[in-house]
Structure formats: structure tokens, C-alpha cells
Coordinates of C-alpha atoms in Angstrom, one line a residue:
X16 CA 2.6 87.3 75.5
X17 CA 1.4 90.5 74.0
X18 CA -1.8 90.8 72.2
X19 CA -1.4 86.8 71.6
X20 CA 2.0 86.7 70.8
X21 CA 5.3 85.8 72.2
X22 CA 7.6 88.5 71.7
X23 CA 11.3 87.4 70.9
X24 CA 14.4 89.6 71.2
X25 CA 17.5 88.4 69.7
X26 CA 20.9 90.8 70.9
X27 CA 22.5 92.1 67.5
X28 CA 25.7 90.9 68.6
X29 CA 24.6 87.4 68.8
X30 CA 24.0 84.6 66.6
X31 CA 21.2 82.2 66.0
X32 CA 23.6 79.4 67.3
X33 CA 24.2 80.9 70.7
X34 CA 22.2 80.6 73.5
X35 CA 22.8 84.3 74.8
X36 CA 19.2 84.8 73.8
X37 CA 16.4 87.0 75.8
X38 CA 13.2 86.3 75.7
X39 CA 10.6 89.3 76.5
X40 CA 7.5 88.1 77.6
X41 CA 5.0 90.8 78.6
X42 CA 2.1 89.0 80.5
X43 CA -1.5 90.8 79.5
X44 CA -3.8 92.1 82.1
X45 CA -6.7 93.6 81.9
X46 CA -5.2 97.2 82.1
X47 CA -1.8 96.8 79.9
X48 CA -2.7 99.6 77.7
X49 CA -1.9 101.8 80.4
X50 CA 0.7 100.0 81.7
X51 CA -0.6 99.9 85.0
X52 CA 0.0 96.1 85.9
X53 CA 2.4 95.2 83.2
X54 CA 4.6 92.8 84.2
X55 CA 8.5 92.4 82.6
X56 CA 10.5 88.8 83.0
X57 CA 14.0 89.2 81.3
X58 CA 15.6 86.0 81.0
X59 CA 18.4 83.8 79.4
X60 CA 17.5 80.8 77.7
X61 CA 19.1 77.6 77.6
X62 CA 20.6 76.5 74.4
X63 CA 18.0 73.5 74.2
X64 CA 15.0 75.0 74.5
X65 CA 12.3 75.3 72.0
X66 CA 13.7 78.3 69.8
X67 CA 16.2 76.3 68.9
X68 CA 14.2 74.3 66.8
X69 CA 17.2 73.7 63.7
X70 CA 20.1 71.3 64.3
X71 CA 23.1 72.3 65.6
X72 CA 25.3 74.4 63.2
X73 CA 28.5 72.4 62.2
X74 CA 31.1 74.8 62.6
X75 CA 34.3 72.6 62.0
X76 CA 32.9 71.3 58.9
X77 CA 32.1 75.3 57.6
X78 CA 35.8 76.1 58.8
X79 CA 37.1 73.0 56.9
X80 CA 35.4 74.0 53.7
X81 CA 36.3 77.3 54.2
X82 CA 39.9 77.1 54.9
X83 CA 40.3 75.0 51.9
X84 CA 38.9 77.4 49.9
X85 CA 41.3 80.4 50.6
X86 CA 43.7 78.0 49.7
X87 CA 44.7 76.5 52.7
X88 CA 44.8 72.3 53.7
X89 CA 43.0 70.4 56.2
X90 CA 44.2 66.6 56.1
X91 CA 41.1 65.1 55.2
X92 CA 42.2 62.2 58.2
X93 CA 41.0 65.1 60.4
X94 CA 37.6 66.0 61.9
X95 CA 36.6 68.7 63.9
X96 CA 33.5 67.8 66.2
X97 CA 32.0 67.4 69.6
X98 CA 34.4 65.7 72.1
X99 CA 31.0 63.7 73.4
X100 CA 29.3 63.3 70.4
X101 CA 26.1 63.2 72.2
X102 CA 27.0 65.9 74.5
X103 CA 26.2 69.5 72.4
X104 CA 26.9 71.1 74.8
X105 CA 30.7 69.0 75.2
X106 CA 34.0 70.9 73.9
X107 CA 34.9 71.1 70.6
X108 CA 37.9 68.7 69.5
X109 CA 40.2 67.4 66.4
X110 CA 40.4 63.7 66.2
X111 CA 41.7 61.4 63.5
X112 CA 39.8 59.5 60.7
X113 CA 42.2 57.3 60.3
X114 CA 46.1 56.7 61.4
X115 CA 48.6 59.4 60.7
X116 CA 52.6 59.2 60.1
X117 CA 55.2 61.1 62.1
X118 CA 55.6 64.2 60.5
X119 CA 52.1 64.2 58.4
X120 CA 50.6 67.2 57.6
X121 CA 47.6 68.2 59.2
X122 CA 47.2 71.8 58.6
X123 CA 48.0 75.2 56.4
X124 CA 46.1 78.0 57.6
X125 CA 46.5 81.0 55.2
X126 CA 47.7 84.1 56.7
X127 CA 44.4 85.7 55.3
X128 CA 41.9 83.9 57.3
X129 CA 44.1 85.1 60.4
X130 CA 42.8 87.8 62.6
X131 CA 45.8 90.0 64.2
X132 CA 47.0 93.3 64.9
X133 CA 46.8 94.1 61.3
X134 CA 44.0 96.2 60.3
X135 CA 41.6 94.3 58.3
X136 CA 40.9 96.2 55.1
X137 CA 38.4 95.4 52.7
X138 CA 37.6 97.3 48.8
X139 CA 35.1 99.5 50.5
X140 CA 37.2 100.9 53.7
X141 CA 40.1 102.9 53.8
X142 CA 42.6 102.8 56.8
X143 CA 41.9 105.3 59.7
X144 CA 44.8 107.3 60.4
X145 CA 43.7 108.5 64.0
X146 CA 43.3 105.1 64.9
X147 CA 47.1 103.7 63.5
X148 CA 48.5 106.6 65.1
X149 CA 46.9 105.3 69.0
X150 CA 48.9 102.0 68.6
X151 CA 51.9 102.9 70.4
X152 CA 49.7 103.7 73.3
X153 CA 48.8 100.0 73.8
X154 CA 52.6 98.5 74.3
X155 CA 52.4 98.4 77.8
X156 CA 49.3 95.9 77.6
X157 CA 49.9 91.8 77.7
X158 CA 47.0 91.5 75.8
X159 CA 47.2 93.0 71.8
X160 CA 44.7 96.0 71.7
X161 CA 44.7 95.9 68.2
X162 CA 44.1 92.2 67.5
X163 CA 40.5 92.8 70.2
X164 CA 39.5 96.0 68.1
X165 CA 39.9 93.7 64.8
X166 CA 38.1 91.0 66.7
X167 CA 35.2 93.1 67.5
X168 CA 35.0 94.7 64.2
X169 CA 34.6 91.6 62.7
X170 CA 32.2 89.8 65.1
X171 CA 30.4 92.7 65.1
X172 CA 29.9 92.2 60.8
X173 CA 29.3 88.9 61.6
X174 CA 28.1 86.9 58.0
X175 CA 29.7 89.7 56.4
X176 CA 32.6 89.8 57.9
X177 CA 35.4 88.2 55.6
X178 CA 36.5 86.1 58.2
X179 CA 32.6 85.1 58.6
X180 CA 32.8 81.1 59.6
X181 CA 35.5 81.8 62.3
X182 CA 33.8 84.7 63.5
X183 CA 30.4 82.9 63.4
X184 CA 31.8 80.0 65.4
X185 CA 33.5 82.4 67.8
X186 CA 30.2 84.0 68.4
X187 CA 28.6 81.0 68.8
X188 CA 30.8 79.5 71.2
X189 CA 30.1 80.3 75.2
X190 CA 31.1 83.6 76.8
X191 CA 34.6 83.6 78.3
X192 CA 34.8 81.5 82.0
X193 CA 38.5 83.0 82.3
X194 CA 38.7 84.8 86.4
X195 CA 38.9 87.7 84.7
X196 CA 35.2 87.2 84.0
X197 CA 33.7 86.6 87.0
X198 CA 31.9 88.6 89.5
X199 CA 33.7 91.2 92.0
X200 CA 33.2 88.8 94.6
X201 CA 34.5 85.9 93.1
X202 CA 37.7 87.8 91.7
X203 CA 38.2 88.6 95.9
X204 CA 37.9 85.5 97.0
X205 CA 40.1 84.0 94.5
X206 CA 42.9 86.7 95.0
X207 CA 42.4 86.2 98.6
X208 CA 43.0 82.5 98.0
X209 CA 46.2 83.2 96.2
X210 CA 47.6 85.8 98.9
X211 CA 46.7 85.6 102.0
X212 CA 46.8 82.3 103.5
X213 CA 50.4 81.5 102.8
X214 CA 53.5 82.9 103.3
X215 CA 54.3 83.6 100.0
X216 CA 51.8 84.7 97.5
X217 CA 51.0 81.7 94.6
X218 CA 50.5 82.1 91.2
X219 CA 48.3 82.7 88.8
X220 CA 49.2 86.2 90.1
X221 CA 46.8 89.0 88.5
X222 CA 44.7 86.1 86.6
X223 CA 42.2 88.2 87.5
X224 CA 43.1 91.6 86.2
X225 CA 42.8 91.2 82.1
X226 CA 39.7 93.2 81.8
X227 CA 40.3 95.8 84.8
X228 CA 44.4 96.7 83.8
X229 CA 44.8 95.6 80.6
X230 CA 41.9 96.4 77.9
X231 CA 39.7 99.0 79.7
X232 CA 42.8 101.1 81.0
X233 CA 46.0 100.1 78.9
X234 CA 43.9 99.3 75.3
X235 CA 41.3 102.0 76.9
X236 CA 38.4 99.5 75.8
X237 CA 34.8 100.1 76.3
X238 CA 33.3 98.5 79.9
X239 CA 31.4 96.6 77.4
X240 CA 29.9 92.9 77.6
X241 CA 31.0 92.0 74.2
X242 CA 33.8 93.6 74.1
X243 CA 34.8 92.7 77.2
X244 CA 34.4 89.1 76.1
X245 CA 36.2 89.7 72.6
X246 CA 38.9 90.9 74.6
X247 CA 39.2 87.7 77.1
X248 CA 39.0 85.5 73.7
X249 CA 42.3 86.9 72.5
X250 CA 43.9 86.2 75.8
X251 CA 42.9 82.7 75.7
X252 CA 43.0 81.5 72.2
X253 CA 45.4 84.0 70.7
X254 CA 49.1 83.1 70.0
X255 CA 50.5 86.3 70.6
X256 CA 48.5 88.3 69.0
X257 CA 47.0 85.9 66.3
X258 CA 44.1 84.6 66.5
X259 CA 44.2 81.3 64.2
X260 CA 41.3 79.4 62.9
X261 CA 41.1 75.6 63.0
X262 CA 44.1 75.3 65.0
X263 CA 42.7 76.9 68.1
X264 CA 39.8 74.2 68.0
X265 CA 43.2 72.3 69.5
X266 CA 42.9 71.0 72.9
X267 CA 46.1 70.9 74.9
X268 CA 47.8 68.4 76.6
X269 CA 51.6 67.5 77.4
X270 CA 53.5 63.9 78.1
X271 CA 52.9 61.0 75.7
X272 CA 49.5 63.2 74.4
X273 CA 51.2 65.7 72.8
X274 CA 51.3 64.6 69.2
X275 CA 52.0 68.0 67.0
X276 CA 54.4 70.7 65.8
X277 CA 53.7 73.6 64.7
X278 CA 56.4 76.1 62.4
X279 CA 55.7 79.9 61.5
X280 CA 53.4 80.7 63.6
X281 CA 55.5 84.0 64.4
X282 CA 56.4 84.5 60.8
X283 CA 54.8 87.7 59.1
X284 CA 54.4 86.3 55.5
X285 CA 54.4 82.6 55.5
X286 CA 50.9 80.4 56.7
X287 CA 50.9 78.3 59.6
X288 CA 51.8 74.7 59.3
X289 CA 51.2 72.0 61.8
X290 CA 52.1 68.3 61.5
X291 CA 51.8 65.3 64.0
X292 CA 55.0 64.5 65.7
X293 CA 54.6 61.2 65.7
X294 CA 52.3 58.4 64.8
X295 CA 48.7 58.6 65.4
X296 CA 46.2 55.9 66.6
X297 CA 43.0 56.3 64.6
X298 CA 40.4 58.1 66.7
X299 CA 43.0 59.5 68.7
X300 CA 42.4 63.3 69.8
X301 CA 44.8 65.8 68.5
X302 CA 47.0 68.2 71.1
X303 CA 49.1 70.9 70.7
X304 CA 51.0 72.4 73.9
X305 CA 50.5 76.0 75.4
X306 CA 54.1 75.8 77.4
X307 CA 56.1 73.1 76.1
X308 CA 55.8 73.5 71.9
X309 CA 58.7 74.7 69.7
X310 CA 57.2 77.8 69.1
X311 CA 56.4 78.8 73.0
X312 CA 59.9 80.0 73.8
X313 CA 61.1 79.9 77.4
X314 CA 57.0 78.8 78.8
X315 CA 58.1 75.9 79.9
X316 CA 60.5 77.5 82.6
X317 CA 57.8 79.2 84.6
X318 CA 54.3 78.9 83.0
X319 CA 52.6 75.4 84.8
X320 CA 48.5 74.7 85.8
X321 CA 48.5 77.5 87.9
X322 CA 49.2 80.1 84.9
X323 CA 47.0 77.9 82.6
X324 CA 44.2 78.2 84.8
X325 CA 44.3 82.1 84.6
X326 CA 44.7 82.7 81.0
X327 CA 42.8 79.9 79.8
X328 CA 40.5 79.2 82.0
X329 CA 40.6 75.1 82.9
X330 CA 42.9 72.7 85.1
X331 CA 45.2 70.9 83.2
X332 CA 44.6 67.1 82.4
X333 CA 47.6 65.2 83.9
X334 CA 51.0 65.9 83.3
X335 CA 50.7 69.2 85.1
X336 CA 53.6 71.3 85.5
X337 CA 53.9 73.7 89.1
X338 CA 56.9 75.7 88.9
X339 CA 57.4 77.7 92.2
X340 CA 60.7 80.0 93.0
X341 CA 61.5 77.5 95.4
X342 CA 60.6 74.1 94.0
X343 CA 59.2 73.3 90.9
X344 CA 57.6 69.4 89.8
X345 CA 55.6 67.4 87.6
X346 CA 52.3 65.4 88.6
X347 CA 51.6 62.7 86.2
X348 CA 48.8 59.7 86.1
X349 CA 50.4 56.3 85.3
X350 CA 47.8 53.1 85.5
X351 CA 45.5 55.2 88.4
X352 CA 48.3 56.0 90.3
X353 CA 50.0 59.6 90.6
X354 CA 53.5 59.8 90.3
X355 CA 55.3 63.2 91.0
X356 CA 59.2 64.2 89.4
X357 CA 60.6 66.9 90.8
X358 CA 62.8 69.0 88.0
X359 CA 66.2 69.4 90.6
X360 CA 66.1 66.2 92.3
X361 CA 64.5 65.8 95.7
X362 CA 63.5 68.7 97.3
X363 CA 65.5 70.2 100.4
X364 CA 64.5 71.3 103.9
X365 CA 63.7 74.8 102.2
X366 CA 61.1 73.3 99.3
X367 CA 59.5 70.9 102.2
X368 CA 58.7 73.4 104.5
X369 CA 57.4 76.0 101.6
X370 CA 55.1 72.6 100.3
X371 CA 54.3 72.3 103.6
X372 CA 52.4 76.2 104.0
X373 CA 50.4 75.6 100.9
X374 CA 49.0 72.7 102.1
X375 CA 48.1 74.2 105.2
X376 CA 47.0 77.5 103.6
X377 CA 44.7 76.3 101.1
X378 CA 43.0 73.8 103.9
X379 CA 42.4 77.0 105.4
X380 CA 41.1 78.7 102.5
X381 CA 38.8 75.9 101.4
X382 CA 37.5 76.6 105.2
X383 CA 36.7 80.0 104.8
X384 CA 35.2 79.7 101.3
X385 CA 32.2 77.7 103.2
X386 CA 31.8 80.9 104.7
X387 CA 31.0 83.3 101.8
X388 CA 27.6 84.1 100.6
X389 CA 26.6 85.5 97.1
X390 CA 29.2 84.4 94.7

């Protein structure tokens, strides 16, 4: 309190919905005019505290209506909402209304309310030439440079942005949990994990590295927060380098799950279209695929829950996919029971023995991680 008040800072690059908010409190004492015994407590707040005295902002509904209006189509069978809806703090998930045919439509996003490597222009700019000409520096970055400068431009315009309900949502959504994100000790411990306590390195292999290699020293990013975080939110919702409202709100999920397709999703000119690809149980959750769509190429040959894990930042419901050089197999979850496939047939002495050293390796790990302090 200062003077009687409670002093509240709110960061710029924030908004009202997210619950990145600092509170300054400066305690009075008898000599705070000359700052003698003033005392500063800088703190997060939790997203249910009492300055967030409004309801929660519905951000699948504003997409919906927005989408529609730009003159794209959601199937109105479709809801976007909380996958606990008591939970507002649970994920954000598509579900069905009502039953949906094989091959229904579900969605058309309009290549204008995209966000990709494309500069965004609107009547008032004009195109920066200095900043075209830089793009061929960024080719050697997995993650598009252009399509995070975009992204920060516009979440940094926020409501005025013309993407403005997908950036609002996207700002209002937790910062990134990817490995890339989390603190020098945890990325060496993790790394650690991955290389040194079997014989042969495991994947996800520089999970940790998006931030450090690729934006600040390919796409020569600023060691910022925000942009840091714009930056990991490309890597994990982006196809590519399109970021594409609506139908990134899509959970994913392989075996009997999967229920979509998805067509032109690489195509320069035409929107994106996404239909179920088969028939759909009302109140069924909808799934796309991050390795084993149509439109993810050769994924499904080496990208498994290991490679997930890195660039999107969760473990895999069941099926999961672990593709190794050696041996590669399938863990599914049939009536509480696992049951694992392996892709070749039955694995020989080699793939035992090489199955054998992870398990071994990682008992040692999980050892050793009772050991560190100050993660």
C-alpha cells in the first residue's frame, strides 16, 4: 500500500486474461518519504486471485465468431472449451455437439487469419526493405525467424493487431513449458539424462537448444522473455512455419483417436481444410496427429514421444511411438493392460541388449536426480 492504496502494475505485453501479473506493494512506514525503510515485494499472482474479479474470457467462442467472419467455417457441431469444464485452469479442447459423418467438414481457416513468414502489412505500414533483405540469414534455423518476428509484432499490438482474437488468446494462454524453457539447471540435468547414462545417447537430442541455437543465434533474436516465449510458441504450435488459428486448439492423439484430415496446409493460396475421418460419437474430443497425418511427410519414420516431448512439451497419451536406430515399437493401452508391437517383428539379441542399457541407465538417472538441489 502507498498512501492508502494498493498499487497495481500490469506488464504491457500482457493481457488482462493472463495471470503473468505483478503486483507492487510498497508497505508504509513512518519514514517512506525518504525511503529509508521502504520495503519492495515483487510477486506473480495466481490467475484466481482477487484481480481477477470478471469471468473467464471465452476465447474459442471469439475465434469461432471471428473466423466466420473473415469468411471462413467452423461446423457449428464443434465447440471449443475447457477439457474439464470446471477446471480453468484445464487445456483447451474441440469436442463435438453432436455426431459427425466420415469426411464432414469441420473447418476452413482463411489464409488471412494465418500468421507466417509473410510480412503482415496493414494500409498504414509499408514493407521494410532492410528487414526482407536479412531473410536468407535465417535458413539455417529449424525454427522460422520470420514467422516469431510476425508473432511478436502482432502480440505486441495486441487488440489492434488484425489477427487480435488469436493473438489475445495466445497471450493469454500460459508461457511455454517446452525444455527449452526451463532453467540452466534443469536443461543439464535433462541433457545429462539423455547422454550419459547409456551407451548410446537417446533422443529428444538438442530438445533443449531452441532458444540458445536457434532464435537468439541463427534468427539473432533478442534474450528477451516474450520473445523468447513467442519464439517457443512457433516451435510448438506452428506447422512449419504457420501458425493456424482454431486448429492448433487440436489436441493430438494417434490409434483409434485420431479422427481428422487435414489438406493444404502447405499450399500458398488455398485455406486450410480439415474434416473428420471417420464417424464421431457426440461429445467425442477431436485429434489431429503431429507424426502420423497426411500432411506430416516422413514423421512417422523417426519422430515418436521422445521428439514430442521436446518440441511440444507433454508425454504422449497411449499409442506412443519410440523409434530408436536399433529397434523401434509401439506401446498401446487396451482394457488396462499395455500391449507393445514392435514395427520389424521381434527384436534380436542386438535390440535386447540396447533395451536392456536404457533400462539400466535411466534407473540410474532417476538415482542421481534425488541428488540435485535447486532445480
Amino acid at each position: 500500500y502507498y498512501q492508502g492504496s494498493l498499487v497495481i502494475i500490469k506488464s504491457p505485453y500482457l493481457s488482462f486474461e493472463s495471470p503473468q501479473y505483478c503486483l507492487l506493494i510498497i508497505r508504509r512506514s513512518r519514514e517512506i518519504m525518504n525511503l529509508r525503510t521502504r520495503r519492495l515485494l515483487l510477486f506473480v499472482a495466481a490467475p484466481l486471485v482477487i484481480i481477477r474479479a470478471r469471468s473467464e474470457v471465452d476465447h474459442g467462442k471469439i475465434m469461432i465468431e471471428w473466423i466466420r467472419k473473415e469468411g471462413g467455417f467452423v461446423n457449428p457441431k464443434i465447440e471449443i472449451r475447457r477439457a474439464d469444464p470446471s477446471d480453468p485452469e484445464s487445456r483447451y479442447g474441440m469436442f463435438t455437439r453432436e455426431m459427425l459423418a466420415k469426411k464432414e467438414k469441420l473447418l476452413e481457416i482463411p489464409r488471412n487469419c494465418l500468421i507466417t513468414s509473410e510480412k503482415i502489412v496493414s494500409k498504414d505500414e509499408s514493407i521494410d526493405l532492410e528487414e526482407e533483405i536479412i531473410h536468407d540469414s535465417f535458413e539455417d534455423s529449424e525454427v522460422d525467424c520470420l514467422t516469431v518476428r510476425n508473432l511478436i509484432k502482432e502480440m505486441r499490438k495486441g487488440d489492434s493487431s488484425t489477427r487480435a482474437p488469436y493473438v489475445n488468446y495466445l497471450l493469454a494462454e500460459p508461457w511455454s513449458h517446452l525444455p527449452s524453457s526451463w532453467s540452466d539447471k534443469g536443461k543439464q540435468v535433462f541433457d545429462e539424462m539423455l547422454d550419459m547414462y547409456t551407451n548410446e545417447p537417446l533422443p529428444p537430442q538438442e530438445a533443449t537448444e531452441w532458444i540458445d541455437d536457434d532464435w537468439l543465434q541463427l534468427c539473432k533474436g533478442n534474450n528477451d522473455p516474450f520473445e523468447n516465449n513467442a519464439a517457443l510458441i512457433v516451435v510448438q504450435r506452428a506447422w512449419d512455419s504457420i501458425l493456424i488459428p482454431v486448429f492448433d486448439m487440436m489436441s493430438h492423439r494417434n490409434g483409434k483417436w485420431l479422427n481428422t484430415e487435414d489438406a493444404n496446409v502447405h499450399h500458398t493460396s488455398k485455406p486450410i481444410k480439415v474434416r473428420a475421418s471417420r464417424d464421431c460419437d457426440e461429445g467425442e474430443e477431436i485429434y489431429t496427429s503431429y507424426n502420423m497425418c497426411e500432411q506430416c511427410g516422413n514423421r512417422y519414420e523417426t519422430y515418436g514421444t521422445p521428439q514430442i516431448f521436446g518440441d511440444y512439451g507433454f508425454v504422449e497419451q497411449y499409442p506412443q511411438r519410440w523409434v530408436f536406430d536399433i529397434v523401434s515399437f509401439e506401446i498401446d493401452e487396451t482394457d488396462g493392460k499395455k500391449v507393445v508391437s514392435f514395427f520389424s517383428g521381434p527384436p534380436k539379441l542386438m535390440g535386447i541388449t540396447f533395451l536392456h542399457d536404457i533400462l539400466s541407465g535411466m534407473k540410474k538417472a532417476s538415482e542421481q536426480l534425488l541428488n540435485y538441489t535447486g532445480l
